[in-house]
Coordinates of C-alpha atoms and ligand atoms in Angstrom, one line a residue:
X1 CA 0.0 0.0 0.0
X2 CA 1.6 3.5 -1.2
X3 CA 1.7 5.6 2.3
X4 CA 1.1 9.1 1.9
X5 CA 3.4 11.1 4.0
X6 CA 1.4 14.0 5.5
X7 CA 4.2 15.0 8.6
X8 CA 4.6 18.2 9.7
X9 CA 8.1 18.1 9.8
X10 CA 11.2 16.2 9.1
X11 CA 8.7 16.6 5.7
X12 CA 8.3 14.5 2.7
X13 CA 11.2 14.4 0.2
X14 CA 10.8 13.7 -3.8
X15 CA 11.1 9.6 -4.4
X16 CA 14.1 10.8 -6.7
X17 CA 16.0 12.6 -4.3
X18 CA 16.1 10.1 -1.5
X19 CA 17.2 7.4 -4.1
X20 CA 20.5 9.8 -5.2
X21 CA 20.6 10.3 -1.8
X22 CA 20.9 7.0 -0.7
X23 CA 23.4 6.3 -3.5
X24 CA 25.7 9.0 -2.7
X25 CA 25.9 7.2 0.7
X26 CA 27.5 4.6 -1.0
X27 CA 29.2 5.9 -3.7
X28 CA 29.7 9.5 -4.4
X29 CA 29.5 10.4 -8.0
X30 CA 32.9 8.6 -9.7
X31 CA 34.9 9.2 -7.3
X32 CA 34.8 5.9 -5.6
X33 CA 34.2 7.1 -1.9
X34 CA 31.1 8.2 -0.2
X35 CA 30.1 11.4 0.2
X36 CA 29.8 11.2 4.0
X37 CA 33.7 10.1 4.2
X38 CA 35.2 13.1 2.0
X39 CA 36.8 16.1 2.9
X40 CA 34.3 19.0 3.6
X41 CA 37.1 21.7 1.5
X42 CA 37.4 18.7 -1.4
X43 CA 36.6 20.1 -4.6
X44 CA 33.3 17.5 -5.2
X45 CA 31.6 18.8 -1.7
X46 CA 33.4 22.7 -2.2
X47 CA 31.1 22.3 -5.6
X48 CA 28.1 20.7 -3.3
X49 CA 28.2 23.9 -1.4
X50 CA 28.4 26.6 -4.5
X51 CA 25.7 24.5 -6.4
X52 CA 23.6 24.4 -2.7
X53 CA 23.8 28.6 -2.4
X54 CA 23.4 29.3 -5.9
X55 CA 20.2 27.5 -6.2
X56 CA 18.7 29.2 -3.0
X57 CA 19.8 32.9 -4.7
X58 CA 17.7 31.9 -8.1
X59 CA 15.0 29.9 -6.9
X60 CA 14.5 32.8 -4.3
X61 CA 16.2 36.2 -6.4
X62 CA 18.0 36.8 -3.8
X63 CA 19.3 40.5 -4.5
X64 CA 22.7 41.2 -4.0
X65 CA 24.2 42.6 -1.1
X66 CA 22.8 38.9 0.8
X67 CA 24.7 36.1 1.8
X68 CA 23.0 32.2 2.0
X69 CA 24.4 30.2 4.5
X70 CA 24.4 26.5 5.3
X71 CA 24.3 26.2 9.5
X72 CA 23.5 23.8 12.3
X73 CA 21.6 24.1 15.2
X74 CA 18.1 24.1 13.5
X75 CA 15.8 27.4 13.7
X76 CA 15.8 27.1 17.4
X77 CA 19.5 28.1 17.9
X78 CA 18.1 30.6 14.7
X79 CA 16.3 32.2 17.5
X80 CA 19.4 33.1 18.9
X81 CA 21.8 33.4 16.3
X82 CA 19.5 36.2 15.3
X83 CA 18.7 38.0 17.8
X84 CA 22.3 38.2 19.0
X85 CA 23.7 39.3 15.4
X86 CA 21.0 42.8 15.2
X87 CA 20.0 43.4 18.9
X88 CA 22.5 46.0 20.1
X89 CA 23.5 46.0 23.3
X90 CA 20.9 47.6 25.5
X91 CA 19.2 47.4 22.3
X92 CA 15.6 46.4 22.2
X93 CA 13.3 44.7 19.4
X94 CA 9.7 43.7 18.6
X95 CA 8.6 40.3 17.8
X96 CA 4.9 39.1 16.7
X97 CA 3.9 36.2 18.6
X98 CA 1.6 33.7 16.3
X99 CA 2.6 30.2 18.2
X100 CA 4.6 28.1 20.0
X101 CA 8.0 28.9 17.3
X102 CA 7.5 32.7 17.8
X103 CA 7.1 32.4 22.1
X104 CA 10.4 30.1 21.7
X105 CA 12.1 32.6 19.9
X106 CA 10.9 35.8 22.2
X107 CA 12.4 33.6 25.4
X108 CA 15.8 33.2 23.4
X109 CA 15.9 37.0 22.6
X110 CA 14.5 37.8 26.0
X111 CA 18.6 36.3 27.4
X112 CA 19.7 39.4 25.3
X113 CA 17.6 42.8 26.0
X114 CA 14.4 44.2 25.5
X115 CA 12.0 42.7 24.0
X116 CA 8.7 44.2 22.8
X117 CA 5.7 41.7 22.0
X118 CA 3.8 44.3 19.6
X119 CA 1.1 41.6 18.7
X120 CA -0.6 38.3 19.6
X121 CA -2.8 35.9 19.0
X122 CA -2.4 34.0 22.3
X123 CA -6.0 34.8 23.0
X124 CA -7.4 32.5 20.8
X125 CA -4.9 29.2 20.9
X126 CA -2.8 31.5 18.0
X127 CA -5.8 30.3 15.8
X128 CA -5.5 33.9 13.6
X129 CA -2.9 36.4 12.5
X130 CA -3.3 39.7 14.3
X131 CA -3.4 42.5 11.8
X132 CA -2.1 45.9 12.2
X133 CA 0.5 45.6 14.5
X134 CA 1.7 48.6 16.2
X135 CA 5.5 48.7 15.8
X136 CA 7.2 51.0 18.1
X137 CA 10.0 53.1 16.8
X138 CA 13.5 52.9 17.9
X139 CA 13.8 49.3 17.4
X140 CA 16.7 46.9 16.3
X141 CA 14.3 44.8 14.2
X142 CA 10.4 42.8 14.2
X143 CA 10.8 39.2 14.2
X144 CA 7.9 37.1 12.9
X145 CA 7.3 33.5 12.2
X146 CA 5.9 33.3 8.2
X147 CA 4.3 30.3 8.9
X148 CA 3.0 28.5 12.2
X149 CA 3.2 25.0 11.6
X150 CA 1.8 23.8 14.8
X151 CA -1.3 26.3 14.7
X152 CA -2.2 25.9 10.7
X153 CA -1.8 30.2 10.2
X154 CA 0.5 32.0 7.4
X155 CA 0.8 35.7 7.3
X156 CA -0.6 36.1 3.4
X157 CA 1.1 40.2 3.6
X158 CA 4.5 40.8 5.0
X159 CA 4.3 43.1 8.0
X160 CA 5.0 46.5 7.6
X161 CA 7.8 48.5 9.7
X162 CA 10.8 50.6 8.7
X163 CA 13.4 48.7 10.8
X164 CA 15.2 45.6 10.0
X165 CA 13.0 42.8 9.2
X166 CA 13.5 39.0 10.3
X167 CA 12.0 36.2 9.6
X168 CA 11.6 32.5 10.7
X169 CA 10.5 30.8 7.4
X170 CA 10.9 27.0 8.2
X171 CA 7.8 25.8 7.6
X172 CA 6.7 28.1 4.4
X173 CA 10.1 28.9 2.5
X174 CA 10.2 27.7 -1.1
X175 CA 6.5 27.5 -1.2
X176 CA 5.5 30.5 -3.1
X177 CA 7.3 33.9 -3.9
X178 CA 9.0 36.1 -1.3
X179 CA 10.7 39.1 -2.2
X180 CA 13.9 38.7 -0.2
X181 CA 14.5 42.3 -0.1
X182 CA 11.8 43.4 2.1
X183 CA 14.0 41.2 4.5
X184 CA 17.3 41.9 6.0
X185 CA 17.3 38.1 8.0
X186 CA 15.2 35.0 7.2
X187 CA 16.2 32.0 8.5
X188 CA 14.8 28.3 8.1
X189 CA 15.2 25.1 9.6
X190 CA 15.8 22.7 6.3
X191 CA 13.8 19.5 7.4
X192 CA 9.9 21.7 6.7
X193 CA 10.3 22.4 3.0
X194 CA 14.2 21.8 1.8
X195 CA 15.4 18.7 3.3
X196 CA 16.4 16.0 5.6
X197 CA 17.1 17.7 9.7
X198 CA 20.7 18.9 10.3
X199 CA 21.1 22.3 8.6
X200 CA 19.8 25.7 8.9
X201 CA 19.5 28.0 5.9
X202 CA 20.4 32.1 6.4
X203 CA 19.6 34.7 4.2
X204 CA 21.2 37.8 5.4
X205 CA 21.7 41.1 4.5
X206 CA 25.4 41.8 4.6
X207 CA 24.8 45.6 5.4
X208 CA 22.9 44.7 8.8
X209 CA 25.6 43.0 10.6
X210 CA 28.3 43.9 12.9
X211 CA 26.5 46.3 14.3
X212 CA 25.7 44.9 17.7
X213 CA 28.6 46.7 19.9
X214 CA 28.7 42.6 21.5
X215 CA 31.2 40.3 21.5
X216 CA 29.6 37.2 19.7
X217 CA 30.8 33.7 20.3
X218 CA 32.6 32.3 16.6
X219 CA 29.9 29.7 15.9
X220 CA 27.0 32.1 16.4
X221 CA 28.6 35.0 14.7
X222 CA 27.4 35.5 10.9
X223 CA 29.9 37.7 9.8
X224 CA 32.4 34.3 10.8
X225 CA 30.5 32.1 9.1
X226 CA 30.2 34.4 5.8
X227 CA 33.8 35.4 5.9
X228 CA 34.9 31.4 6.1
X229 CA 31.5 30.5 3.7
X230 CA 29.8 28.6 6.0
X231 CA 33.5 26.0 6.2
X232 CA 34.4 27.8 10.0
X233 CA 33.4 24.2 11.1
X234 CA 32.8 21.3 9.3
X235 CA 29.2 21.7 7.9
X236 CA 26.9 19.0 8.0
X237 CA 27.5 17.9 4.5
X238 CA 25.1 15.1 4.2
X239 CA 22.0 17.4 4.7
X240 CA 23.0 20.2 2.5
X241 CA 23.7 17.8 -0.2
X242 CA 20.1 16.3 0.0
X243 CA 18.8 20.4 0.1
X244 CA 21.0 21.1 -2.8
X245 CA 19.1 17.6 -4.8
X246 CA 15.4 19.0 -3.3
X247 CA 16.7 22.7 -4.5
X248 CA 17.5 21.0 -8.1
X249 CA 14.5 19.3 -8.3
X250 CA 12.4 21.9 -7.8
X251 CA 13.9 24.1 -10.2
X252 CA 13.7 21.1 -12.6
X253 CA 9.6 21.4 -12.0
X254 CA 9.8 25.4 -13.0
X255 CA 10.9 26.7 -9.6
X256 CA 8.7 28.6 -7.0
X257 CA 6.5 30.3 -9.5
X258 CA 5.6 26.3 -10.8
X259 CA 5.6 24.8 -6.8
X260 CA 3.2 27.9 -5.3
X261 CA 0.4 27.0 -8.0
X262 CA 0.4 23.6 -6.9
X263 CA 0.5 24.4 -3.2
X264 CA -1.9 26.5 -3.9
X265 CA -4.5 23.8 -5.7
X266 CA -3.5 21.5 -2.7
X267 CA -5.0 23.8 -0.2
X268 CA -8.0 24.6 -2.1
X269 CA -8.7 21.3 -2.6
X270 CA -8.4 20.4 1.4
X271 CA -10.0 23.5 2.5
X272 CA -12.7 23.1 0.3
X273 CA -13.4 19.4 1.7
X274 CA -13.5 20.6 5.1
X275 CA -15.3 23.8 4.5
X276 CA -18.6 21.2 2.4
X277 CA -18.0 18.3 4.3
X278 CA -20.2 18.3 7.4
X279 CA -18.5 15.7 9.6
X280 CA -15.2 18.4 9.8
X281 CA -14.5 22.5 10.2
X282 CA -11.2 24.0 9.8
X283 CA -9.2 25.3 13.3
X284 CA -7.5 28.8 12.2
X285 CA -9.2 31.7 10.8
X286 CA -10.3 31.3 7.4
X287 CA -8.4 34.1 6.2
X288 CA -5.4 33.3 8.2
X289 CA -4.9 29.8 7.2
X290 CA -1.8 27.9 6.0
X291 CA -1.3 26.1 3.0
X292 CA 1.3 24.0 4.3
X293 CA -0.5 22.6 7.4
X294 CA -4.0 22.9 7.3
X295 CA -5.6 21.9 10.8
X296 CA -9.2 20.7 11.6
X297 CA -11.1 18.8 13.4
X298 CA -14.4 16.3 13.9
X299 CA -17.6 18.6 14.3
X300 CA -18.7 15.0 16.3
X301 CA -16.2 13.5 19.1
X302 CA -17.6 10.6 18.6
X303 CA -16.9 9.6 15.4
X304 CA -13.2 9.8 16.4
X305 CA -12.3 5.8 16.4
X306 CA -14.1 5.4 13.4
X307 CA -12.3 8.5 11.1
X308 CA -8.5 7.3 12.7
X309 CA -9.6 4.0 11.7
X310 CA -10.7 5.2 7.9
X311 CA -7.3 7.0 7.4
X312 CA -4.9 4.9 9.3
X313 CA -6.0 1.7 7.1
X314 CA -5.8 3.6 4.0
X315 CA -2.1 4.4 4.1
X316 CA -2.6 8.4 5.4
X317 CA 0.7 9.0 8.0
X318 CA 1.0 12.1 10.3
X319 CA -2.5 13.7 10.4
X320 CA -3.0 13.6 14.3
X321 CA -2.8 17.1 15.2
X322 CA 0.3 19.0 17.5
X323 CA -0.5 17.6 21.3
X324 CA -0.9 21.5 21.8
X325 CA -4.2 22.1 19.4
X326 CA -5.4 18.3 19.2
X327 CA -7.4 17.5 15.9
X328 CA -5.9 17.0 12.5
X329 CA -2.9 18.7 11.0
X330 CA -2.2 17.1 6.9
X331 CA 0.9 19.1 6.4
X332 CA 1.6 19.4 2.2
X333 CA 4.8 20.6 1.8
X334 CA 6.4 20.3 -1.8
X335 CA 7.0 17.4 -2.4
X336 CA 3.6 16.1 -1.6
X337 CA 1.9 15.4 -4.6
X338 CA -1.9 16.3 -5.3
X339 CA -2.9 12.5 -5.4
X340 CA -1.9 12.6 -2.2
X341 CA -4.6 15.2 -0.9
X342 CA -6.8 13.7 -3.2
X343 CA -6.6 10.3 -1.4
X344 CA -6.9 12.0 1.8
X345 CA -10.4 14.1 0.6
X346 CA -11.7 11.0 -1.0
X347 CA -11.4 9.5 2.3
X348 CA -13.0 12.5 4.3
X349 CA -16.4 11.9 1.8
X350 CA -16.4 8.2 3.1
X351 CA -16.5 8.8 6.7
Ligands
PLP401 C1 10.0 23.2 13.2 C2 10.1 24.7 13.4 C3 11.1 25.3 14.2 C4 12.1 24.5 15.0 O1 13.0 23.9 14.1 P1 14.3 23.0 14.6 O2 15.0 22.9 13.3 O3 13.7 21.8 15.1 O4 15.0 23.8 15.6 C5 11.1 26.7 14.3 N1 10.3 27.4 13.6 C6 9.3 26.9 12.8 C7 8.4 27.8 12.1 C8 9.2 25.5 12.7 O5 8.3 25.0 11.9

């Protein structure tokens, strides 16, 4: 039985990337070794790298005057890797709080000065996108989270301010256009939308570091890793190869212009089954909601055994819902194809 892989995160990969992947285990290229045994400066993983931020800068335009970067620590040490590289000291910055990521990342920023929570959408289980937001002036930067996987929200506008803008993008990056310049930090964890767990994309403006008047430990310190192109340490080379094969196939399928439209008929094609389908309703506000992980839930408790039974002998995997939210959560990332959501809506007429 095919399984479709709805988790919200390490995410589905393309069939054809996990089988290079696999061989390059093994084998990489002709060079008779594998690539987890190579040297991290030998020219075959030197060109893994280049290939790895060159796709990011097209798939994404990233303007010049940004550097990519390949990192570890996932988007939680991002939290503080980016607030510690813009928040001067006695410095203070505002941060939106839609979820469980953004509350992470205000306690990390909170070790390192004043922090301003300019909007929330605690009130309501972070089931909305508060609008408006008043930023106060003389800030370092606003932090927001693009995308709260755990929730099911997406900000559909970019938020507007005149500082420095940063953004956690894990869960949403790659999925539709972004204009990179109305940014001066994203960062992303790879395993939502780019790859297997282990490495941390950063987009940064060059202009807005070094700033901070703090001393920043080497391995937290952009301007180290850009000046030593993310080699200060050895960089987790199996992940970033697997994000550089994700990165080429989706520029093989026509790149983020080609990937949005099809996220986009995914969602519809969910959100219109639970918005007609009496036996569901959807969880975030309807004009709030994301089209990477849509939540819902049963509109009857008790047909719970008999809906996990419909779906778990069908071959569905990783609908249960965050334990913070309960319900239903069928992330789509990429590499989820339609049939997938398909089988998944065919199922939701059944029950
Ligand atoms: C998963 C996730 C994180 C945490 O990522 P790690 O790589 O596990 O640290 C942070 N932010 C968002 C939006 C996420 O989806």
């Amino acid at each position: 039985m095919k399984i479709h892989n709805f988790s919200a995160g390490p995410c589905i990969l393309p069939q054809e990337v996990l089988q290079k992947a696999a061989e390059s285990v093994v084998q990489f290229g002709d060079i008779g070794l594998s690539l987890i045994e190579i040297s991290h400066r030998s020219a075959p993983f030197v060109e893994v790298m280049n290939n790895a931020r060159s796709l990011v800068r097209s798939l994404l335009n990233v303007p010049e005057g940004y550097e990519i970067l390949f990192l570890q620590g996932g988007a939680s040490l991002g939290f503080y890797i980016s607030a510690i590289n813009v928040l001067k000291e006695s410095g203070k910055a505002a941060y939106i709080n839609t979820g469980t990521w953004s509350t992470k990342a205000i306690k990390e920023a909170n070790l390192l000065g004043e922090i301003v929570e300019v909007a929330s959408s605690k009130d309501k289980k972070f089931s909305y996108i508060p609008k408006d937001s008043e930023i106060p002036s003389g800030i370092d930067f606003l932090h927001y989270t693009s995308n709260n996987t755990i929730s099911g929200t997406q900000f559909h506008e970019i938020p507007k301010t005149n500082a420095p803008l940063i953004c956690d993008m894990s869960s949403d990056i790659f999925s539709k256009k972004v204009d990179v310049s109305k940014f001066d930090l994203i960062y992303a964890g790879a395993q939502k939308n780019m790859g297997p767990a282990g490495t941390t994309l950063y987009i940064v403006k060059k202009s807005l570091l070094g700033k901070t008047g703090r001393a920043i430990p080497s391995m937290l310190d952009l301007e180290v890793h850009i000046a030593k192109d993310s080699m200060f340490n050895t960089p987790p080379v199996f992940p970033i190869y697997v994000s550089m094969l994700t990165l080429e196939w989706l520029e093989k399928l026509g790149g983020v212009d080609a990937i949005e439209k099809i996220n986009d008929a995914k969602a519809k094609l969910l959100y219109d089954e639970i918005d007609s389908n009496p036996n569901f309703r959807g969880l975030a506000a309807v004009e709030d909601r994301s089209k990477m992980n849509p939540t819902f839930e049963l509109t009857d408790s008790s047909k719970k055994e008999a809906w996990d039974k419909l779906w778990n002998d069908n071959g569905i995997s990783g609908i249960s819902g965050h334990r913070s939210v309960g319900g239903y959560r069928a992330s789509m990332y990429n590499a989820m194809p339609i049939e997938s959501v398909q089988t998944l809506v065919d199922l939701m007429k059944k029950l």
